[in-house]
Structure formats: structure tokens, C-alpha cells
XYZ file of C-alpha atoms in Angstrom:
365
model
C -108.765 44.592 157.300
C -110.555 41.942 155.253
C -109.283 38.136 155.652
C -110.709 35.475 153.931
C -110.844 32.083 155.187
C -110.314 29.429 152.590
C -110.144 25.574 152.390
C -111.118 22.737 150.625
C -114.856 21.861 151.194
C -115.002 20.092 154.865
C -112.082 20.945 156.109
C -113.806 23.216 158.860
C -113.696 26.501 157.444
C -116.965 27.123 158.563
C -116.791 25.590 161.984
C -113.459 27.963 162.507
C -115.710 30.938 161.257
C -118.567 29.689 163.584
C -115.685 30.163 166.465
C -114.748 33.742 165.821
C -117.266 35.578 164.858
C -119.797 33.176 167.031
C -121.979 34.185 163.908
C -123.614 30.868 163.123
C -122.461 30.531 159.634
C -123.874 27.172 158.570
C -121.698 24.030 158.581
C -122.543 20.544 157.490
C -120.809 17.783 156.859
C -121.326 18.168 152.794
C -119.648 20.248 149.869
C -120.561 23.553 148.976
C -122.095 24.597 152.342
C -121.173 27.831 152.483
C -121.974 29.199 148.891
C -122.339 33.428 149.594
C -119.738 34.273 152.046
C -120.523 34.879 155.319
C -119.000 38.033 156.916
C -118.125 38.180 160.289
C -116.431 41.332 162.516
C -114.511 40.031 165.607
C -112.536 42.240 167.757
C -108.801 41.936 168.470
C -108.179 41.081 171.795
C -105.835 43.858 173.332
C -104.985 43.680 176.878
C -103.523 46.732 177.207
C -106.971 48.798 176.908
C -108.038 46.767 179.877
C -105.309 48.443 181.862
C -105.190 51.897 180.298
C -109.127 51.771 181.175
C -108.622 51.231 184.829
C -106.023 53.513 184.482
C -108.050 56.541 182.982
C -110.997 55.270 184.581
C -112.713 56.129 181.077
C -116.576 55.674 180.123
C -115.846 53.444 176.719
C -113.333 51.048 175.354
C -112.799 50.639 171.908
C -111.154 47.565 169.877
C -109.854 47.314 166.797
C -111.676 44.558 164.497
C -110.990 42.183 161.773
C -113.264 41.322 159.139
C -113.623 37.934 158.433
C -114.860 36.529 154.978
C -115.848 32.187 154.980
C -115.436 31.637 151.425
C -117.448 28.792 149.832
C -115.434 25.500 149.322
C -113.264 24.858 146.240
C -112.620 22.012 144.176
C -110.044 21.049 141.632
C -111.112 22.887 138.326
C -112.383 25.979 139.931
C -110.349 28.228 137.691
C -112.847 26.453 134.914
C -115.821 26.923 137.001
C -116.236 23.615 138.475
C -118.247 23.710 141.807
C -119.112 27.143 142.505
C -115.252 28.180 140.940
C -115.699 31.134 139.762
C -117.552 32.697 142.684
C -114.832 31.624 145.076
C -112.150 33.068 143.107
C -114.079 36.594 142.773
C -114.436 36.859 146.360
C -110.694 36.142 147.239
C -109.947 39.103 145.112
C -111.526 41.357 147.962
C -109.459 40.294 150.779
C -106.294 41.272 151.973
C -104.915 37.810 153.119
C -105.990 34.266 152.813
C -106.407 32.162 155.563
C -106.270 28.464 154.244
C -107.831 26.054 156.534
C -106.091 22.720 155.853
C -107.574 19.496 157.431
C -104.909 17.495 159.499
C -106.393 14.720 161.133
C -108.378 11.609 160.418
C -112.087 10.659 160.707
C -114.363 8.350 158.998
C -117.280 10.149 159.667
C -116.945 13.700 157.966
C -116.499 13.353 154.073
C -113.063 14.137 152.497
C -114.139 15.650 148.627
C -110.966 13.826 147.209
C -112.001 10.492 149.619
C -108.482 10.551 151.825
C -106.441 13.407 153.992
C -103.770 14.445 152.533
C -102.858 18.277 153.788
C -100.238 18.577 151.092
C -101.881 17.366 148.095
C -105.425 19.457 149.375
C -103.046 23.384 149.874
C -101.945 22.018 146.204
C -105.122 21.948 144.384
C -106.338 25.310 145.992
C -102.719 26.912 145.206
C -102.840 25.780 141.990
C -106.456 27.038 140.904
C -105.250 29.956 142.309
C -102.255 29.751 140.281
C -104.009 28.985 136.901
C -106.624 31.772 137.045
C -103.737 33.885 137.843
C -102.487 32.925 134.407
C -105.431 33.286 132.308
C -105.217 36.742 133.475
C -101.829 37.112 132.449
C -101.953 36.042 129.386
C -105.059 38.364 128.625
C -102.742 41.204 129.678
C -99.692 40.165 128.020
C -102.412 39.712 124.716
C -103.368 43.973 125.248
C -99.130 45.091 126.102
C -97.154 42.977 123.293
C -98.532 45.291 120.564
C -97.589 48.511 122.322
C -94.393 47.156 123.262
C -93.585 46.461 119.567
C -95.036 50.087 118.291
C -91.681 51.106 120.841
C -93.817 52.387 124.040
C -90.995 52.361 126.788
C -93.811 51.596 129.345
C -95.302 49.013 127.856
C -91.929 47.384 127.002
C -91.699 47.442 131.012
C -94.567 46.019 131.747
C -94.395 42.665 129.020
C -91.199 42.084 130.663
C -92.400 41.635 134.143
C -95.857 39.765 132.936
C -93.203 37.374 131.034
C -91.177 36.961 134.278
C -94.747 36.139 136.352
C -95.728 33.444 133.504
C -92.739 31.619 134.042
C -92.715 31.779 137.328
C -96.543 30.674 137.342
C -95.867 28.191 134.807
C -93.401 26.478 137.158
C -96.088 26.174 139.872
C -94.843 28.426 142.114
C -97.047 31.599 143.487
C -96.498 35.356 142.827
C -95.895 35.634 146.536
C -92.801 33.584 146.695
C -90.737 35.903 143.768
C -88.617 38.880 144.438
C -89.902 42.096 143.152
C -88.161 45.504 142.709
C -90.189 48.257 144.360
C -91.395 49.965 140.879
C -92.152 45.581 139.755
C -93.933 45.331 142.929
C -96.274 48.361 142.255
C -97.379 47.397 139.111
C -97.720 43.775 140.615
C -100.191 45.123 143.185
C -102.662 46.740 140.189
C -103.104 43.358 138.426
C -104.801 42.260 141.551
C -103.370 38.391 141.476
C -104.831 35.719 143.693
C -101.710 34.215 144.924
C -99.645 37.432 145.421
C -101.716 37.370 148.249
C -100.089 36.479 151.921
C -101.289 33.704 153.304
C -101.288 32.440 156.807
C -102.084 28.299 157.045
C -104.587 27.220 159.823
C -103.779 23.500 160.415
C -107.199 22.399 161.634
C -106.327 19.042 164.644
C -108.554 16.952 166.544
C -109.882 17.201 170.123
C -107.781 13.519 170.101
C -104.610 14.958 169.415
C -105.137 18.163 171.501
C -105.637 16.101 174.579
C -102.760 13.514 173.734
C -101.036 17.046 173.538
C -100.019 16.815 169.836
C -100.167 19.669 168.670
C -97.689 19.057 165.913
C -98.587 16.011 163.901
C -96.944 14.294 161.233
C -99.781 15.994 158.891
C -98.981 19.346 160.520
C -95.095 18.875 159.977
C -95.595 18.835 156.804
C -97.632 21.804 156.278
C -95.214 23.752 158.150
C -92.637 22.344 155.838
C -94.563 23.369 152.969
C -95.273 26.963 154.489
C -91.567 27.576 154.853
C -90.751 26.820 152.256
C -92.950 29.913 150.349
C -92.319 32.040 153.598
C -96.126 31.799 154.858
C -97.034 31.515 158.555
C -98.626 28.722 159.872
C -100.959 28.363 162.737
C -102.273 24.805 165.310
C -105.613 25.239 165.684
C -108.811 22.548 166.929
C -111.532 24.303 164.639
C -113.995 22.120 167.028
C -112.798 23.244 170.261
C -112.654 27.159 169.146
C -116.603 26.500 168.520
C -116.922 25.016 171.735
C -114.957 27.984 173.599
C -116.938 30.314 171.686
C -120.409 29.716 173.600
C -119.109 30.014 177.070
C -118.566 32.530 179.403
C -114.746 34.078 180.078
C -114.807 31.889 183.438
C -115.376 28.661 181.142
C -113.328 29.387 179.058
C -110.374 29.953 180.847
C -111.503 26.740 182.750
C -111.645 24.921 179.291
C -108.618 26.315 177.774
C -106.651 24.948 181.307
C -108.070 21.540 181.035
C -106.604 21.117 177.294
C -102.836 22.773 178.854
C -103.748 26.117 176.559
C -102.708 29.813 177.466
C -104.931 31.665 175.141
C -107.493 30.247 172.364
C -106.931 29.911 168.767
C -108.563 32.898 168.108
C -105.730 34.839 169.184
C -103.256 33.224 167.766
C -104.944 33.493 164.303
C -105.616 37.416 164.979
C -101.693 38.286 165.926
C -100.416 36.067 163.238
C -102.825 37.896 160.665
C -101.448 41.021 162.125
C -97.755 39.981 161.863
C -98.584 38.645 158.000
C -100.063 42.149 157.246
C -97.170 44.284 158.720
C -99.977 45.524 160.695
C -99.912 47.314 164.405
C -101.547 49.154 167.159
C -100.865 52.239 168.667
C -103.404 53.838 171.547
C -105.436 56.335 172.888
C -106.673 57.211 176.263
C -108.635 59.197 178.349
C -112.002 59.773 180.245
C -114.375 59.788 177.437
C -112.564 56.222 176.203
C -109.190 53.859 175.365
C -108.828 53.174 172.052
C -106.572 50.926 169.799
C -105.844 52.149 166.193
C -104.724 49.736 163.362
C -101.787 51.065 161.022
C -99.303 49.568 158.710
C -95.898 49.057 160.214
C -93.718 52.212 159.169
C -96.473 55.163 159.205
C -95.423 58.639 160.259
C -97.490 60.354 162.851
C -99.312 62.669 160.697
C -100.539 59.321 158.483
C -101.136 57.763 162.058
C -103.482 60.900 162.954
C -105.300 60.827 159.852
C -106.353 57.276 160.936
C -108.643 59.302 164.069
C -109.760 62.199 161.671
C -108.447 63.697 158.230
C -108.790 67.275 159.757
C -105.834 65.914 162.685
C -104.252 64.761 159.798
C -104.157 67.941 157.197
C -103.438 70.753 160.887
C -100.608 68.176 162.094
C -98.329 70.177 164.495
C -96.553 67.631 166.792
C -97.631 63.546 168.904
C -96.830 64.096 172.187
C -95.772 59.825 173.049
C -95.070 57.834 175.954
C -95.103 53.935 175.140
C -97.829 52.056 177.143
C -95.057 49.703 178.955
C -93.065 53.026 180.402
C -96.973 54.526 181.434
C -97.712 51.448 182.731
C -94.330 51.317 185.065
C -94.993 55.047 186.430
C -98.966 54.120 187.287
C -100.511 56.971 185.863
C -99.871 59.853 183.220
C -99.538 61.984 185.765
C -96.711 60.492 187.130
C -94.883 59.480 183.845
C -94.731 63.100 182.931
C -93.513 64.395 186.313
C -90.622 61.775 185.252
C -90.197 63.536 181.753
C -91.053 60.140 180.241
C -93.680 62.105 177.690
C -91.875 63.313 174.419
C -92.568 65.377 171.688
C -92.487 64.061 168.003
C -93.338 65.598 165.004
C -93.574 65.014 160.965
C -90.797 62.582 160.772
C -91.484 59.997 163.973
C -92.574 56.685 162.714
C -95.049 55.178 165.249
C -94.275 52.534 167.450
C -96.973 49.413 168.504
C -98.082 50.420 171.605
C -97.312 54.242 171.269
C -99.851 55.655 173.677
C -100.644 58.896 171.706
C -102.373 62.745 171.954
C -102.195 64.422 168.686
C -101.838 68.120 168.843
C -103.121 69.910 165.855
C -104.683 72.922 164.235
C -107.224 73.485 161.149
């Protein structure tokens, strides 16, 4: 899973990336800091293989992990290869979600690129790069389909009408993301690769100020929550600066740290289940001696697909998941015990996984 963090130069992209990968991705306080981008894998934090690996007493514990991308800063006229345009744009197209960084607070001493804060007006000129590369492409693929539509190909006829439907809806401003698509519309959608029919989740970057006067929600972050709704994105609180901070100490001082600013978990976790929830993405679990392990799938996979994720052999000599969820294991204290209660069950082809299905997948090849 591939997200790429985005933002207008200074914004703290970088310091954010700094945070969660603790990778030491440079950050300065001018544009175009971060020209390749920096790739950083951070583990999702998953209590429950804490438990299951007191519980199974097992050698090795296994995360899932998110790949994080810090994408260079963009400027207005990107999509025409201002700044380092082009390059930005390219690597967006590898990611699975964008998570836009937007700068809401105030302070004379790190450079704004457009001179004032304005959270609105800076998602705007990112969205809208976004927005006119997206055209340029389709109007290059409109270009290649209008004269097979009028030789009378049925397919092609298809396809012109929903490029003509994404142009206007482009052309109004508005991204790919927010229109409704039929399933076969949304399939086609997917191959043209489009910048902005990409989710995105909004990180609304504070001060250590406001964090300590306990405002969390801003007037600046109002209105990017506002905005967010508004095209059914997620948005996130985060103090970029403090996540750095957090990053470098040890789990005592941080939980120390995270009590003296009134917080229950950091940002990083927050930014990892709302990725998760943006992705339709969730977790289901494996345990024994040898190890605990969580295992990423998309939201509506069958077992078999689920099994495949472990090894394509479990996969292709699928005979049945034998299940218990991890709260009911957890209840009865030991696997022993929840299947002396008959709490274990049998599922085969047909089950679609739950988050938090602890699983053993019996097959044969």
C-alpha cells in the first residue's frame, strides 16, 4: 500500500514524513526541498498482536506496513512544468492515495510560497494542477476514440461518452473522485490512471500553540473540513512538529509526551487507520508459536483470495478457514479454551473475511 504525501512547498510534508518513517528525509525552510521522493516503510500499529503474542507465547511478531512516498513540493503551473511539475505529477501516479498536507497555522518565520496562509486557496492550486493535467490527458484520449466512434465501433462510442462526461465535469473544477460512476464507467475510469480519481485523506498540519491551548480545530481547520466534506475526503488534526518530536523518544516518553499535550495516541495512528478506512482496507490474523501475524486485504475478500495473500499454493488447494474473531479468543483466554466452547467455525469458498478474523487455512496442493 503506497501513499503519497503531498502539499504545497513548506507546509511540513517533510517534517510529517520525518515523524513516521523517523527516516530523516531532509526539511528546510525553502521550496523544492524534497525533489526525488523519499520512501519510507512504517508499520501499522496493531494491538491485538501484542496480545495474541502473549497469548501463543510465539518466537516473532509480524506487522503489516505502509509505504510512504514525500513527494517534492508543487506550485501553481505544475501541470506546465513550473517548479519541478512534471516530476511531482509522475510520481502521484504510483500511489494509491494522496495524503495532502495543508498548513493551518501562522508563523512569520517559515516562508509561505504564495506569501500568506490560506488552507483553502493552497488544497485549490494543488487540486487544480491535478485537475488540469487530468485534462490534457483527456483530451489526448478523446483525440485517439472520436474517430473510431464515428467509423461505428460500439466500444469506442462507450468510451467518448464517458471521457465527454469527465471533461465536463473537470472543466467545472470539480475532481474525478467526487462523480458517480456505474461499475463498467468505473473500470474503464481506473485504466486511464487520473490524478484526482485518487482518494485523498487531508492532514491539517497545527501548531505546538494551538495544541497546548487545546485547539485542535481552528478556524483554518474548519474550513478544510468543510472543504473535505464537501468532496467526501477524510480529514485528519495533526502537529507535523510534535510527531517529529515523538518520533525520537522512547515508548515511556512518549506516552509521557503525548499525556502532557491531553493526547491518547499520536498522529501517526490516526493517519494510518484513516488511510486504512480511505482504502477499504483491513486486517485479519494469524497466530501461533513460530509467530502472530496481521494480513492487509481489501474490505469484501473471500477466504480463498484472503489465503492467497499468505501463499498462492493456500490459495489454488483452498478446502475450508477454520475462524474465531480475536475479541471472542480474547474473552475465552486461550484457543484452547475457545474451542472447548465451540466458538471455532468452519468457513469455506463463500465466507467474506472479517477485520480481526483470527485465521488457520486448511488446504491441499
Amino acid at each position: 500500500m503506497k501513499l503519497g504525501i503531498v502539499g504545497l512547498p513548506n507546509v511540513g510534508k517533510s517534517t510529517l514524513f520525518n515523524a513516521i518513517t523517523q527516516a530523516g528525509a531532509e526539511s528546510a525552510n525553502y521550496p523544492f526541498c524534497t525533489i526525488e521522493p523519499n520512501v519510507g516503510v512504517v508499520n501499522v500499529p496493531d494491538e491485538r498482536l501484542d496480545v495474541l503474542e502473549k497469548m501463543y507465547s510465539s518466537r516473532k511478531k509480524v506487522y503489516t506496513s505502509i509505504e510512504f512516498y514525500d513527494i517534492a513540493g508543487l506550485v501553481k503551473g505544475a501541470s506546465k512544468g513550473e517548479g519541478l511539475g512534471n516530476k511531482f505529477l509522475s510520481h502521484i501516479r504510483e500511489v494509491a492515495a494522496i495524503v495532502h498536507v495543508v498548513r493551518c497555522f501562522e508563523d512569520e518565520n517559515i516562508v509561505h510560497v504564495e506569501a500568506s496562509v490560506d488552507p483553502i486557496r493552497d488544497i485549490e492550486i494543488i487540486n487544480l494542477e491535478l485537475i488540469f493535467s487530468d485534462l490534457e490527458i483527456i483530451d489526448r484520449r478523446i483525440e485517439k476514440t472520436i474517430k473510431l466512434a464515428r467509423s461505428g465501433d460500439k466500444k469506442a462510442k462507450e468510451e467518448l461518452s464517458i471521457m465527454e462526461k469527465l471533461k465536463s465535469h473537470l472543466e467545472a473544477g470539480k475532481p474525478v473522485r467526487t462523480l458517480d460512476f456505474t461499475e463498467d464507467e468505473a473500470a474503464f475510469i481506473k485504466d486511464l490512471f487520473l490524478l484526482t480519481s485518487k482518494p485523498v485523506l487531508y492532514a491539517a498540519n497545527i501548531s505546538e500553540n494551538d495544541l497546548v491551548d487545546g485547539n485542535l480545530e481552528n478556524d483554518m481547520v474548519k474550513k478544510v473540513k468543510e472543504y473535505a466534506k464537501n468532496e467526501n475526503s477524510e480529514v485528519i488534526t495533526v502537529c507535523a512538529k510534535l510527531e517529529e518530536d515523538l518520533s525520537t523518544l522512547d515508548d515511556e516518553e512518549k506516552l509521557e509526551m503525548l499525556n502532557e499535550y491531553g493526547l491518547s495516541e499520536p498522529g501517526l495512528n490516526k493517519l494510518i487507520h484513516s488511510s486504512y478506512k480511505l482504502l477499504g482496507l483491513m486486517s485479519f490474523l494469524t497466530a501461533g508459536v513460530q509467530e502472530v501475524r496481521a494480513w492487509t486485504i481489501v474490505n469484501g475478500t473471500k477466504a480463498p483470495q484472503a489465503a492467497g495473500k499468505i501463499h498462492t499454493d493456500i490459495e489454488r488447494g483452498f478446502i475450508r478457514a477454520e475462524i474465531i474473531s480475536y475479541d471472542k479468543l480474547v474473552d475465552c483466554g486461550s484457543e484452547a479454551a475457545a474451542k472447548e466452547k465451540g466458538f471455532y467455525r468452519l468457513e469455506g469458498k463463500d465466507y467474506v473475511m472479517q477485520d480481526g478474523d483470527v485465521v488457520n487455512f486448511r488446504f491441499n496442493v
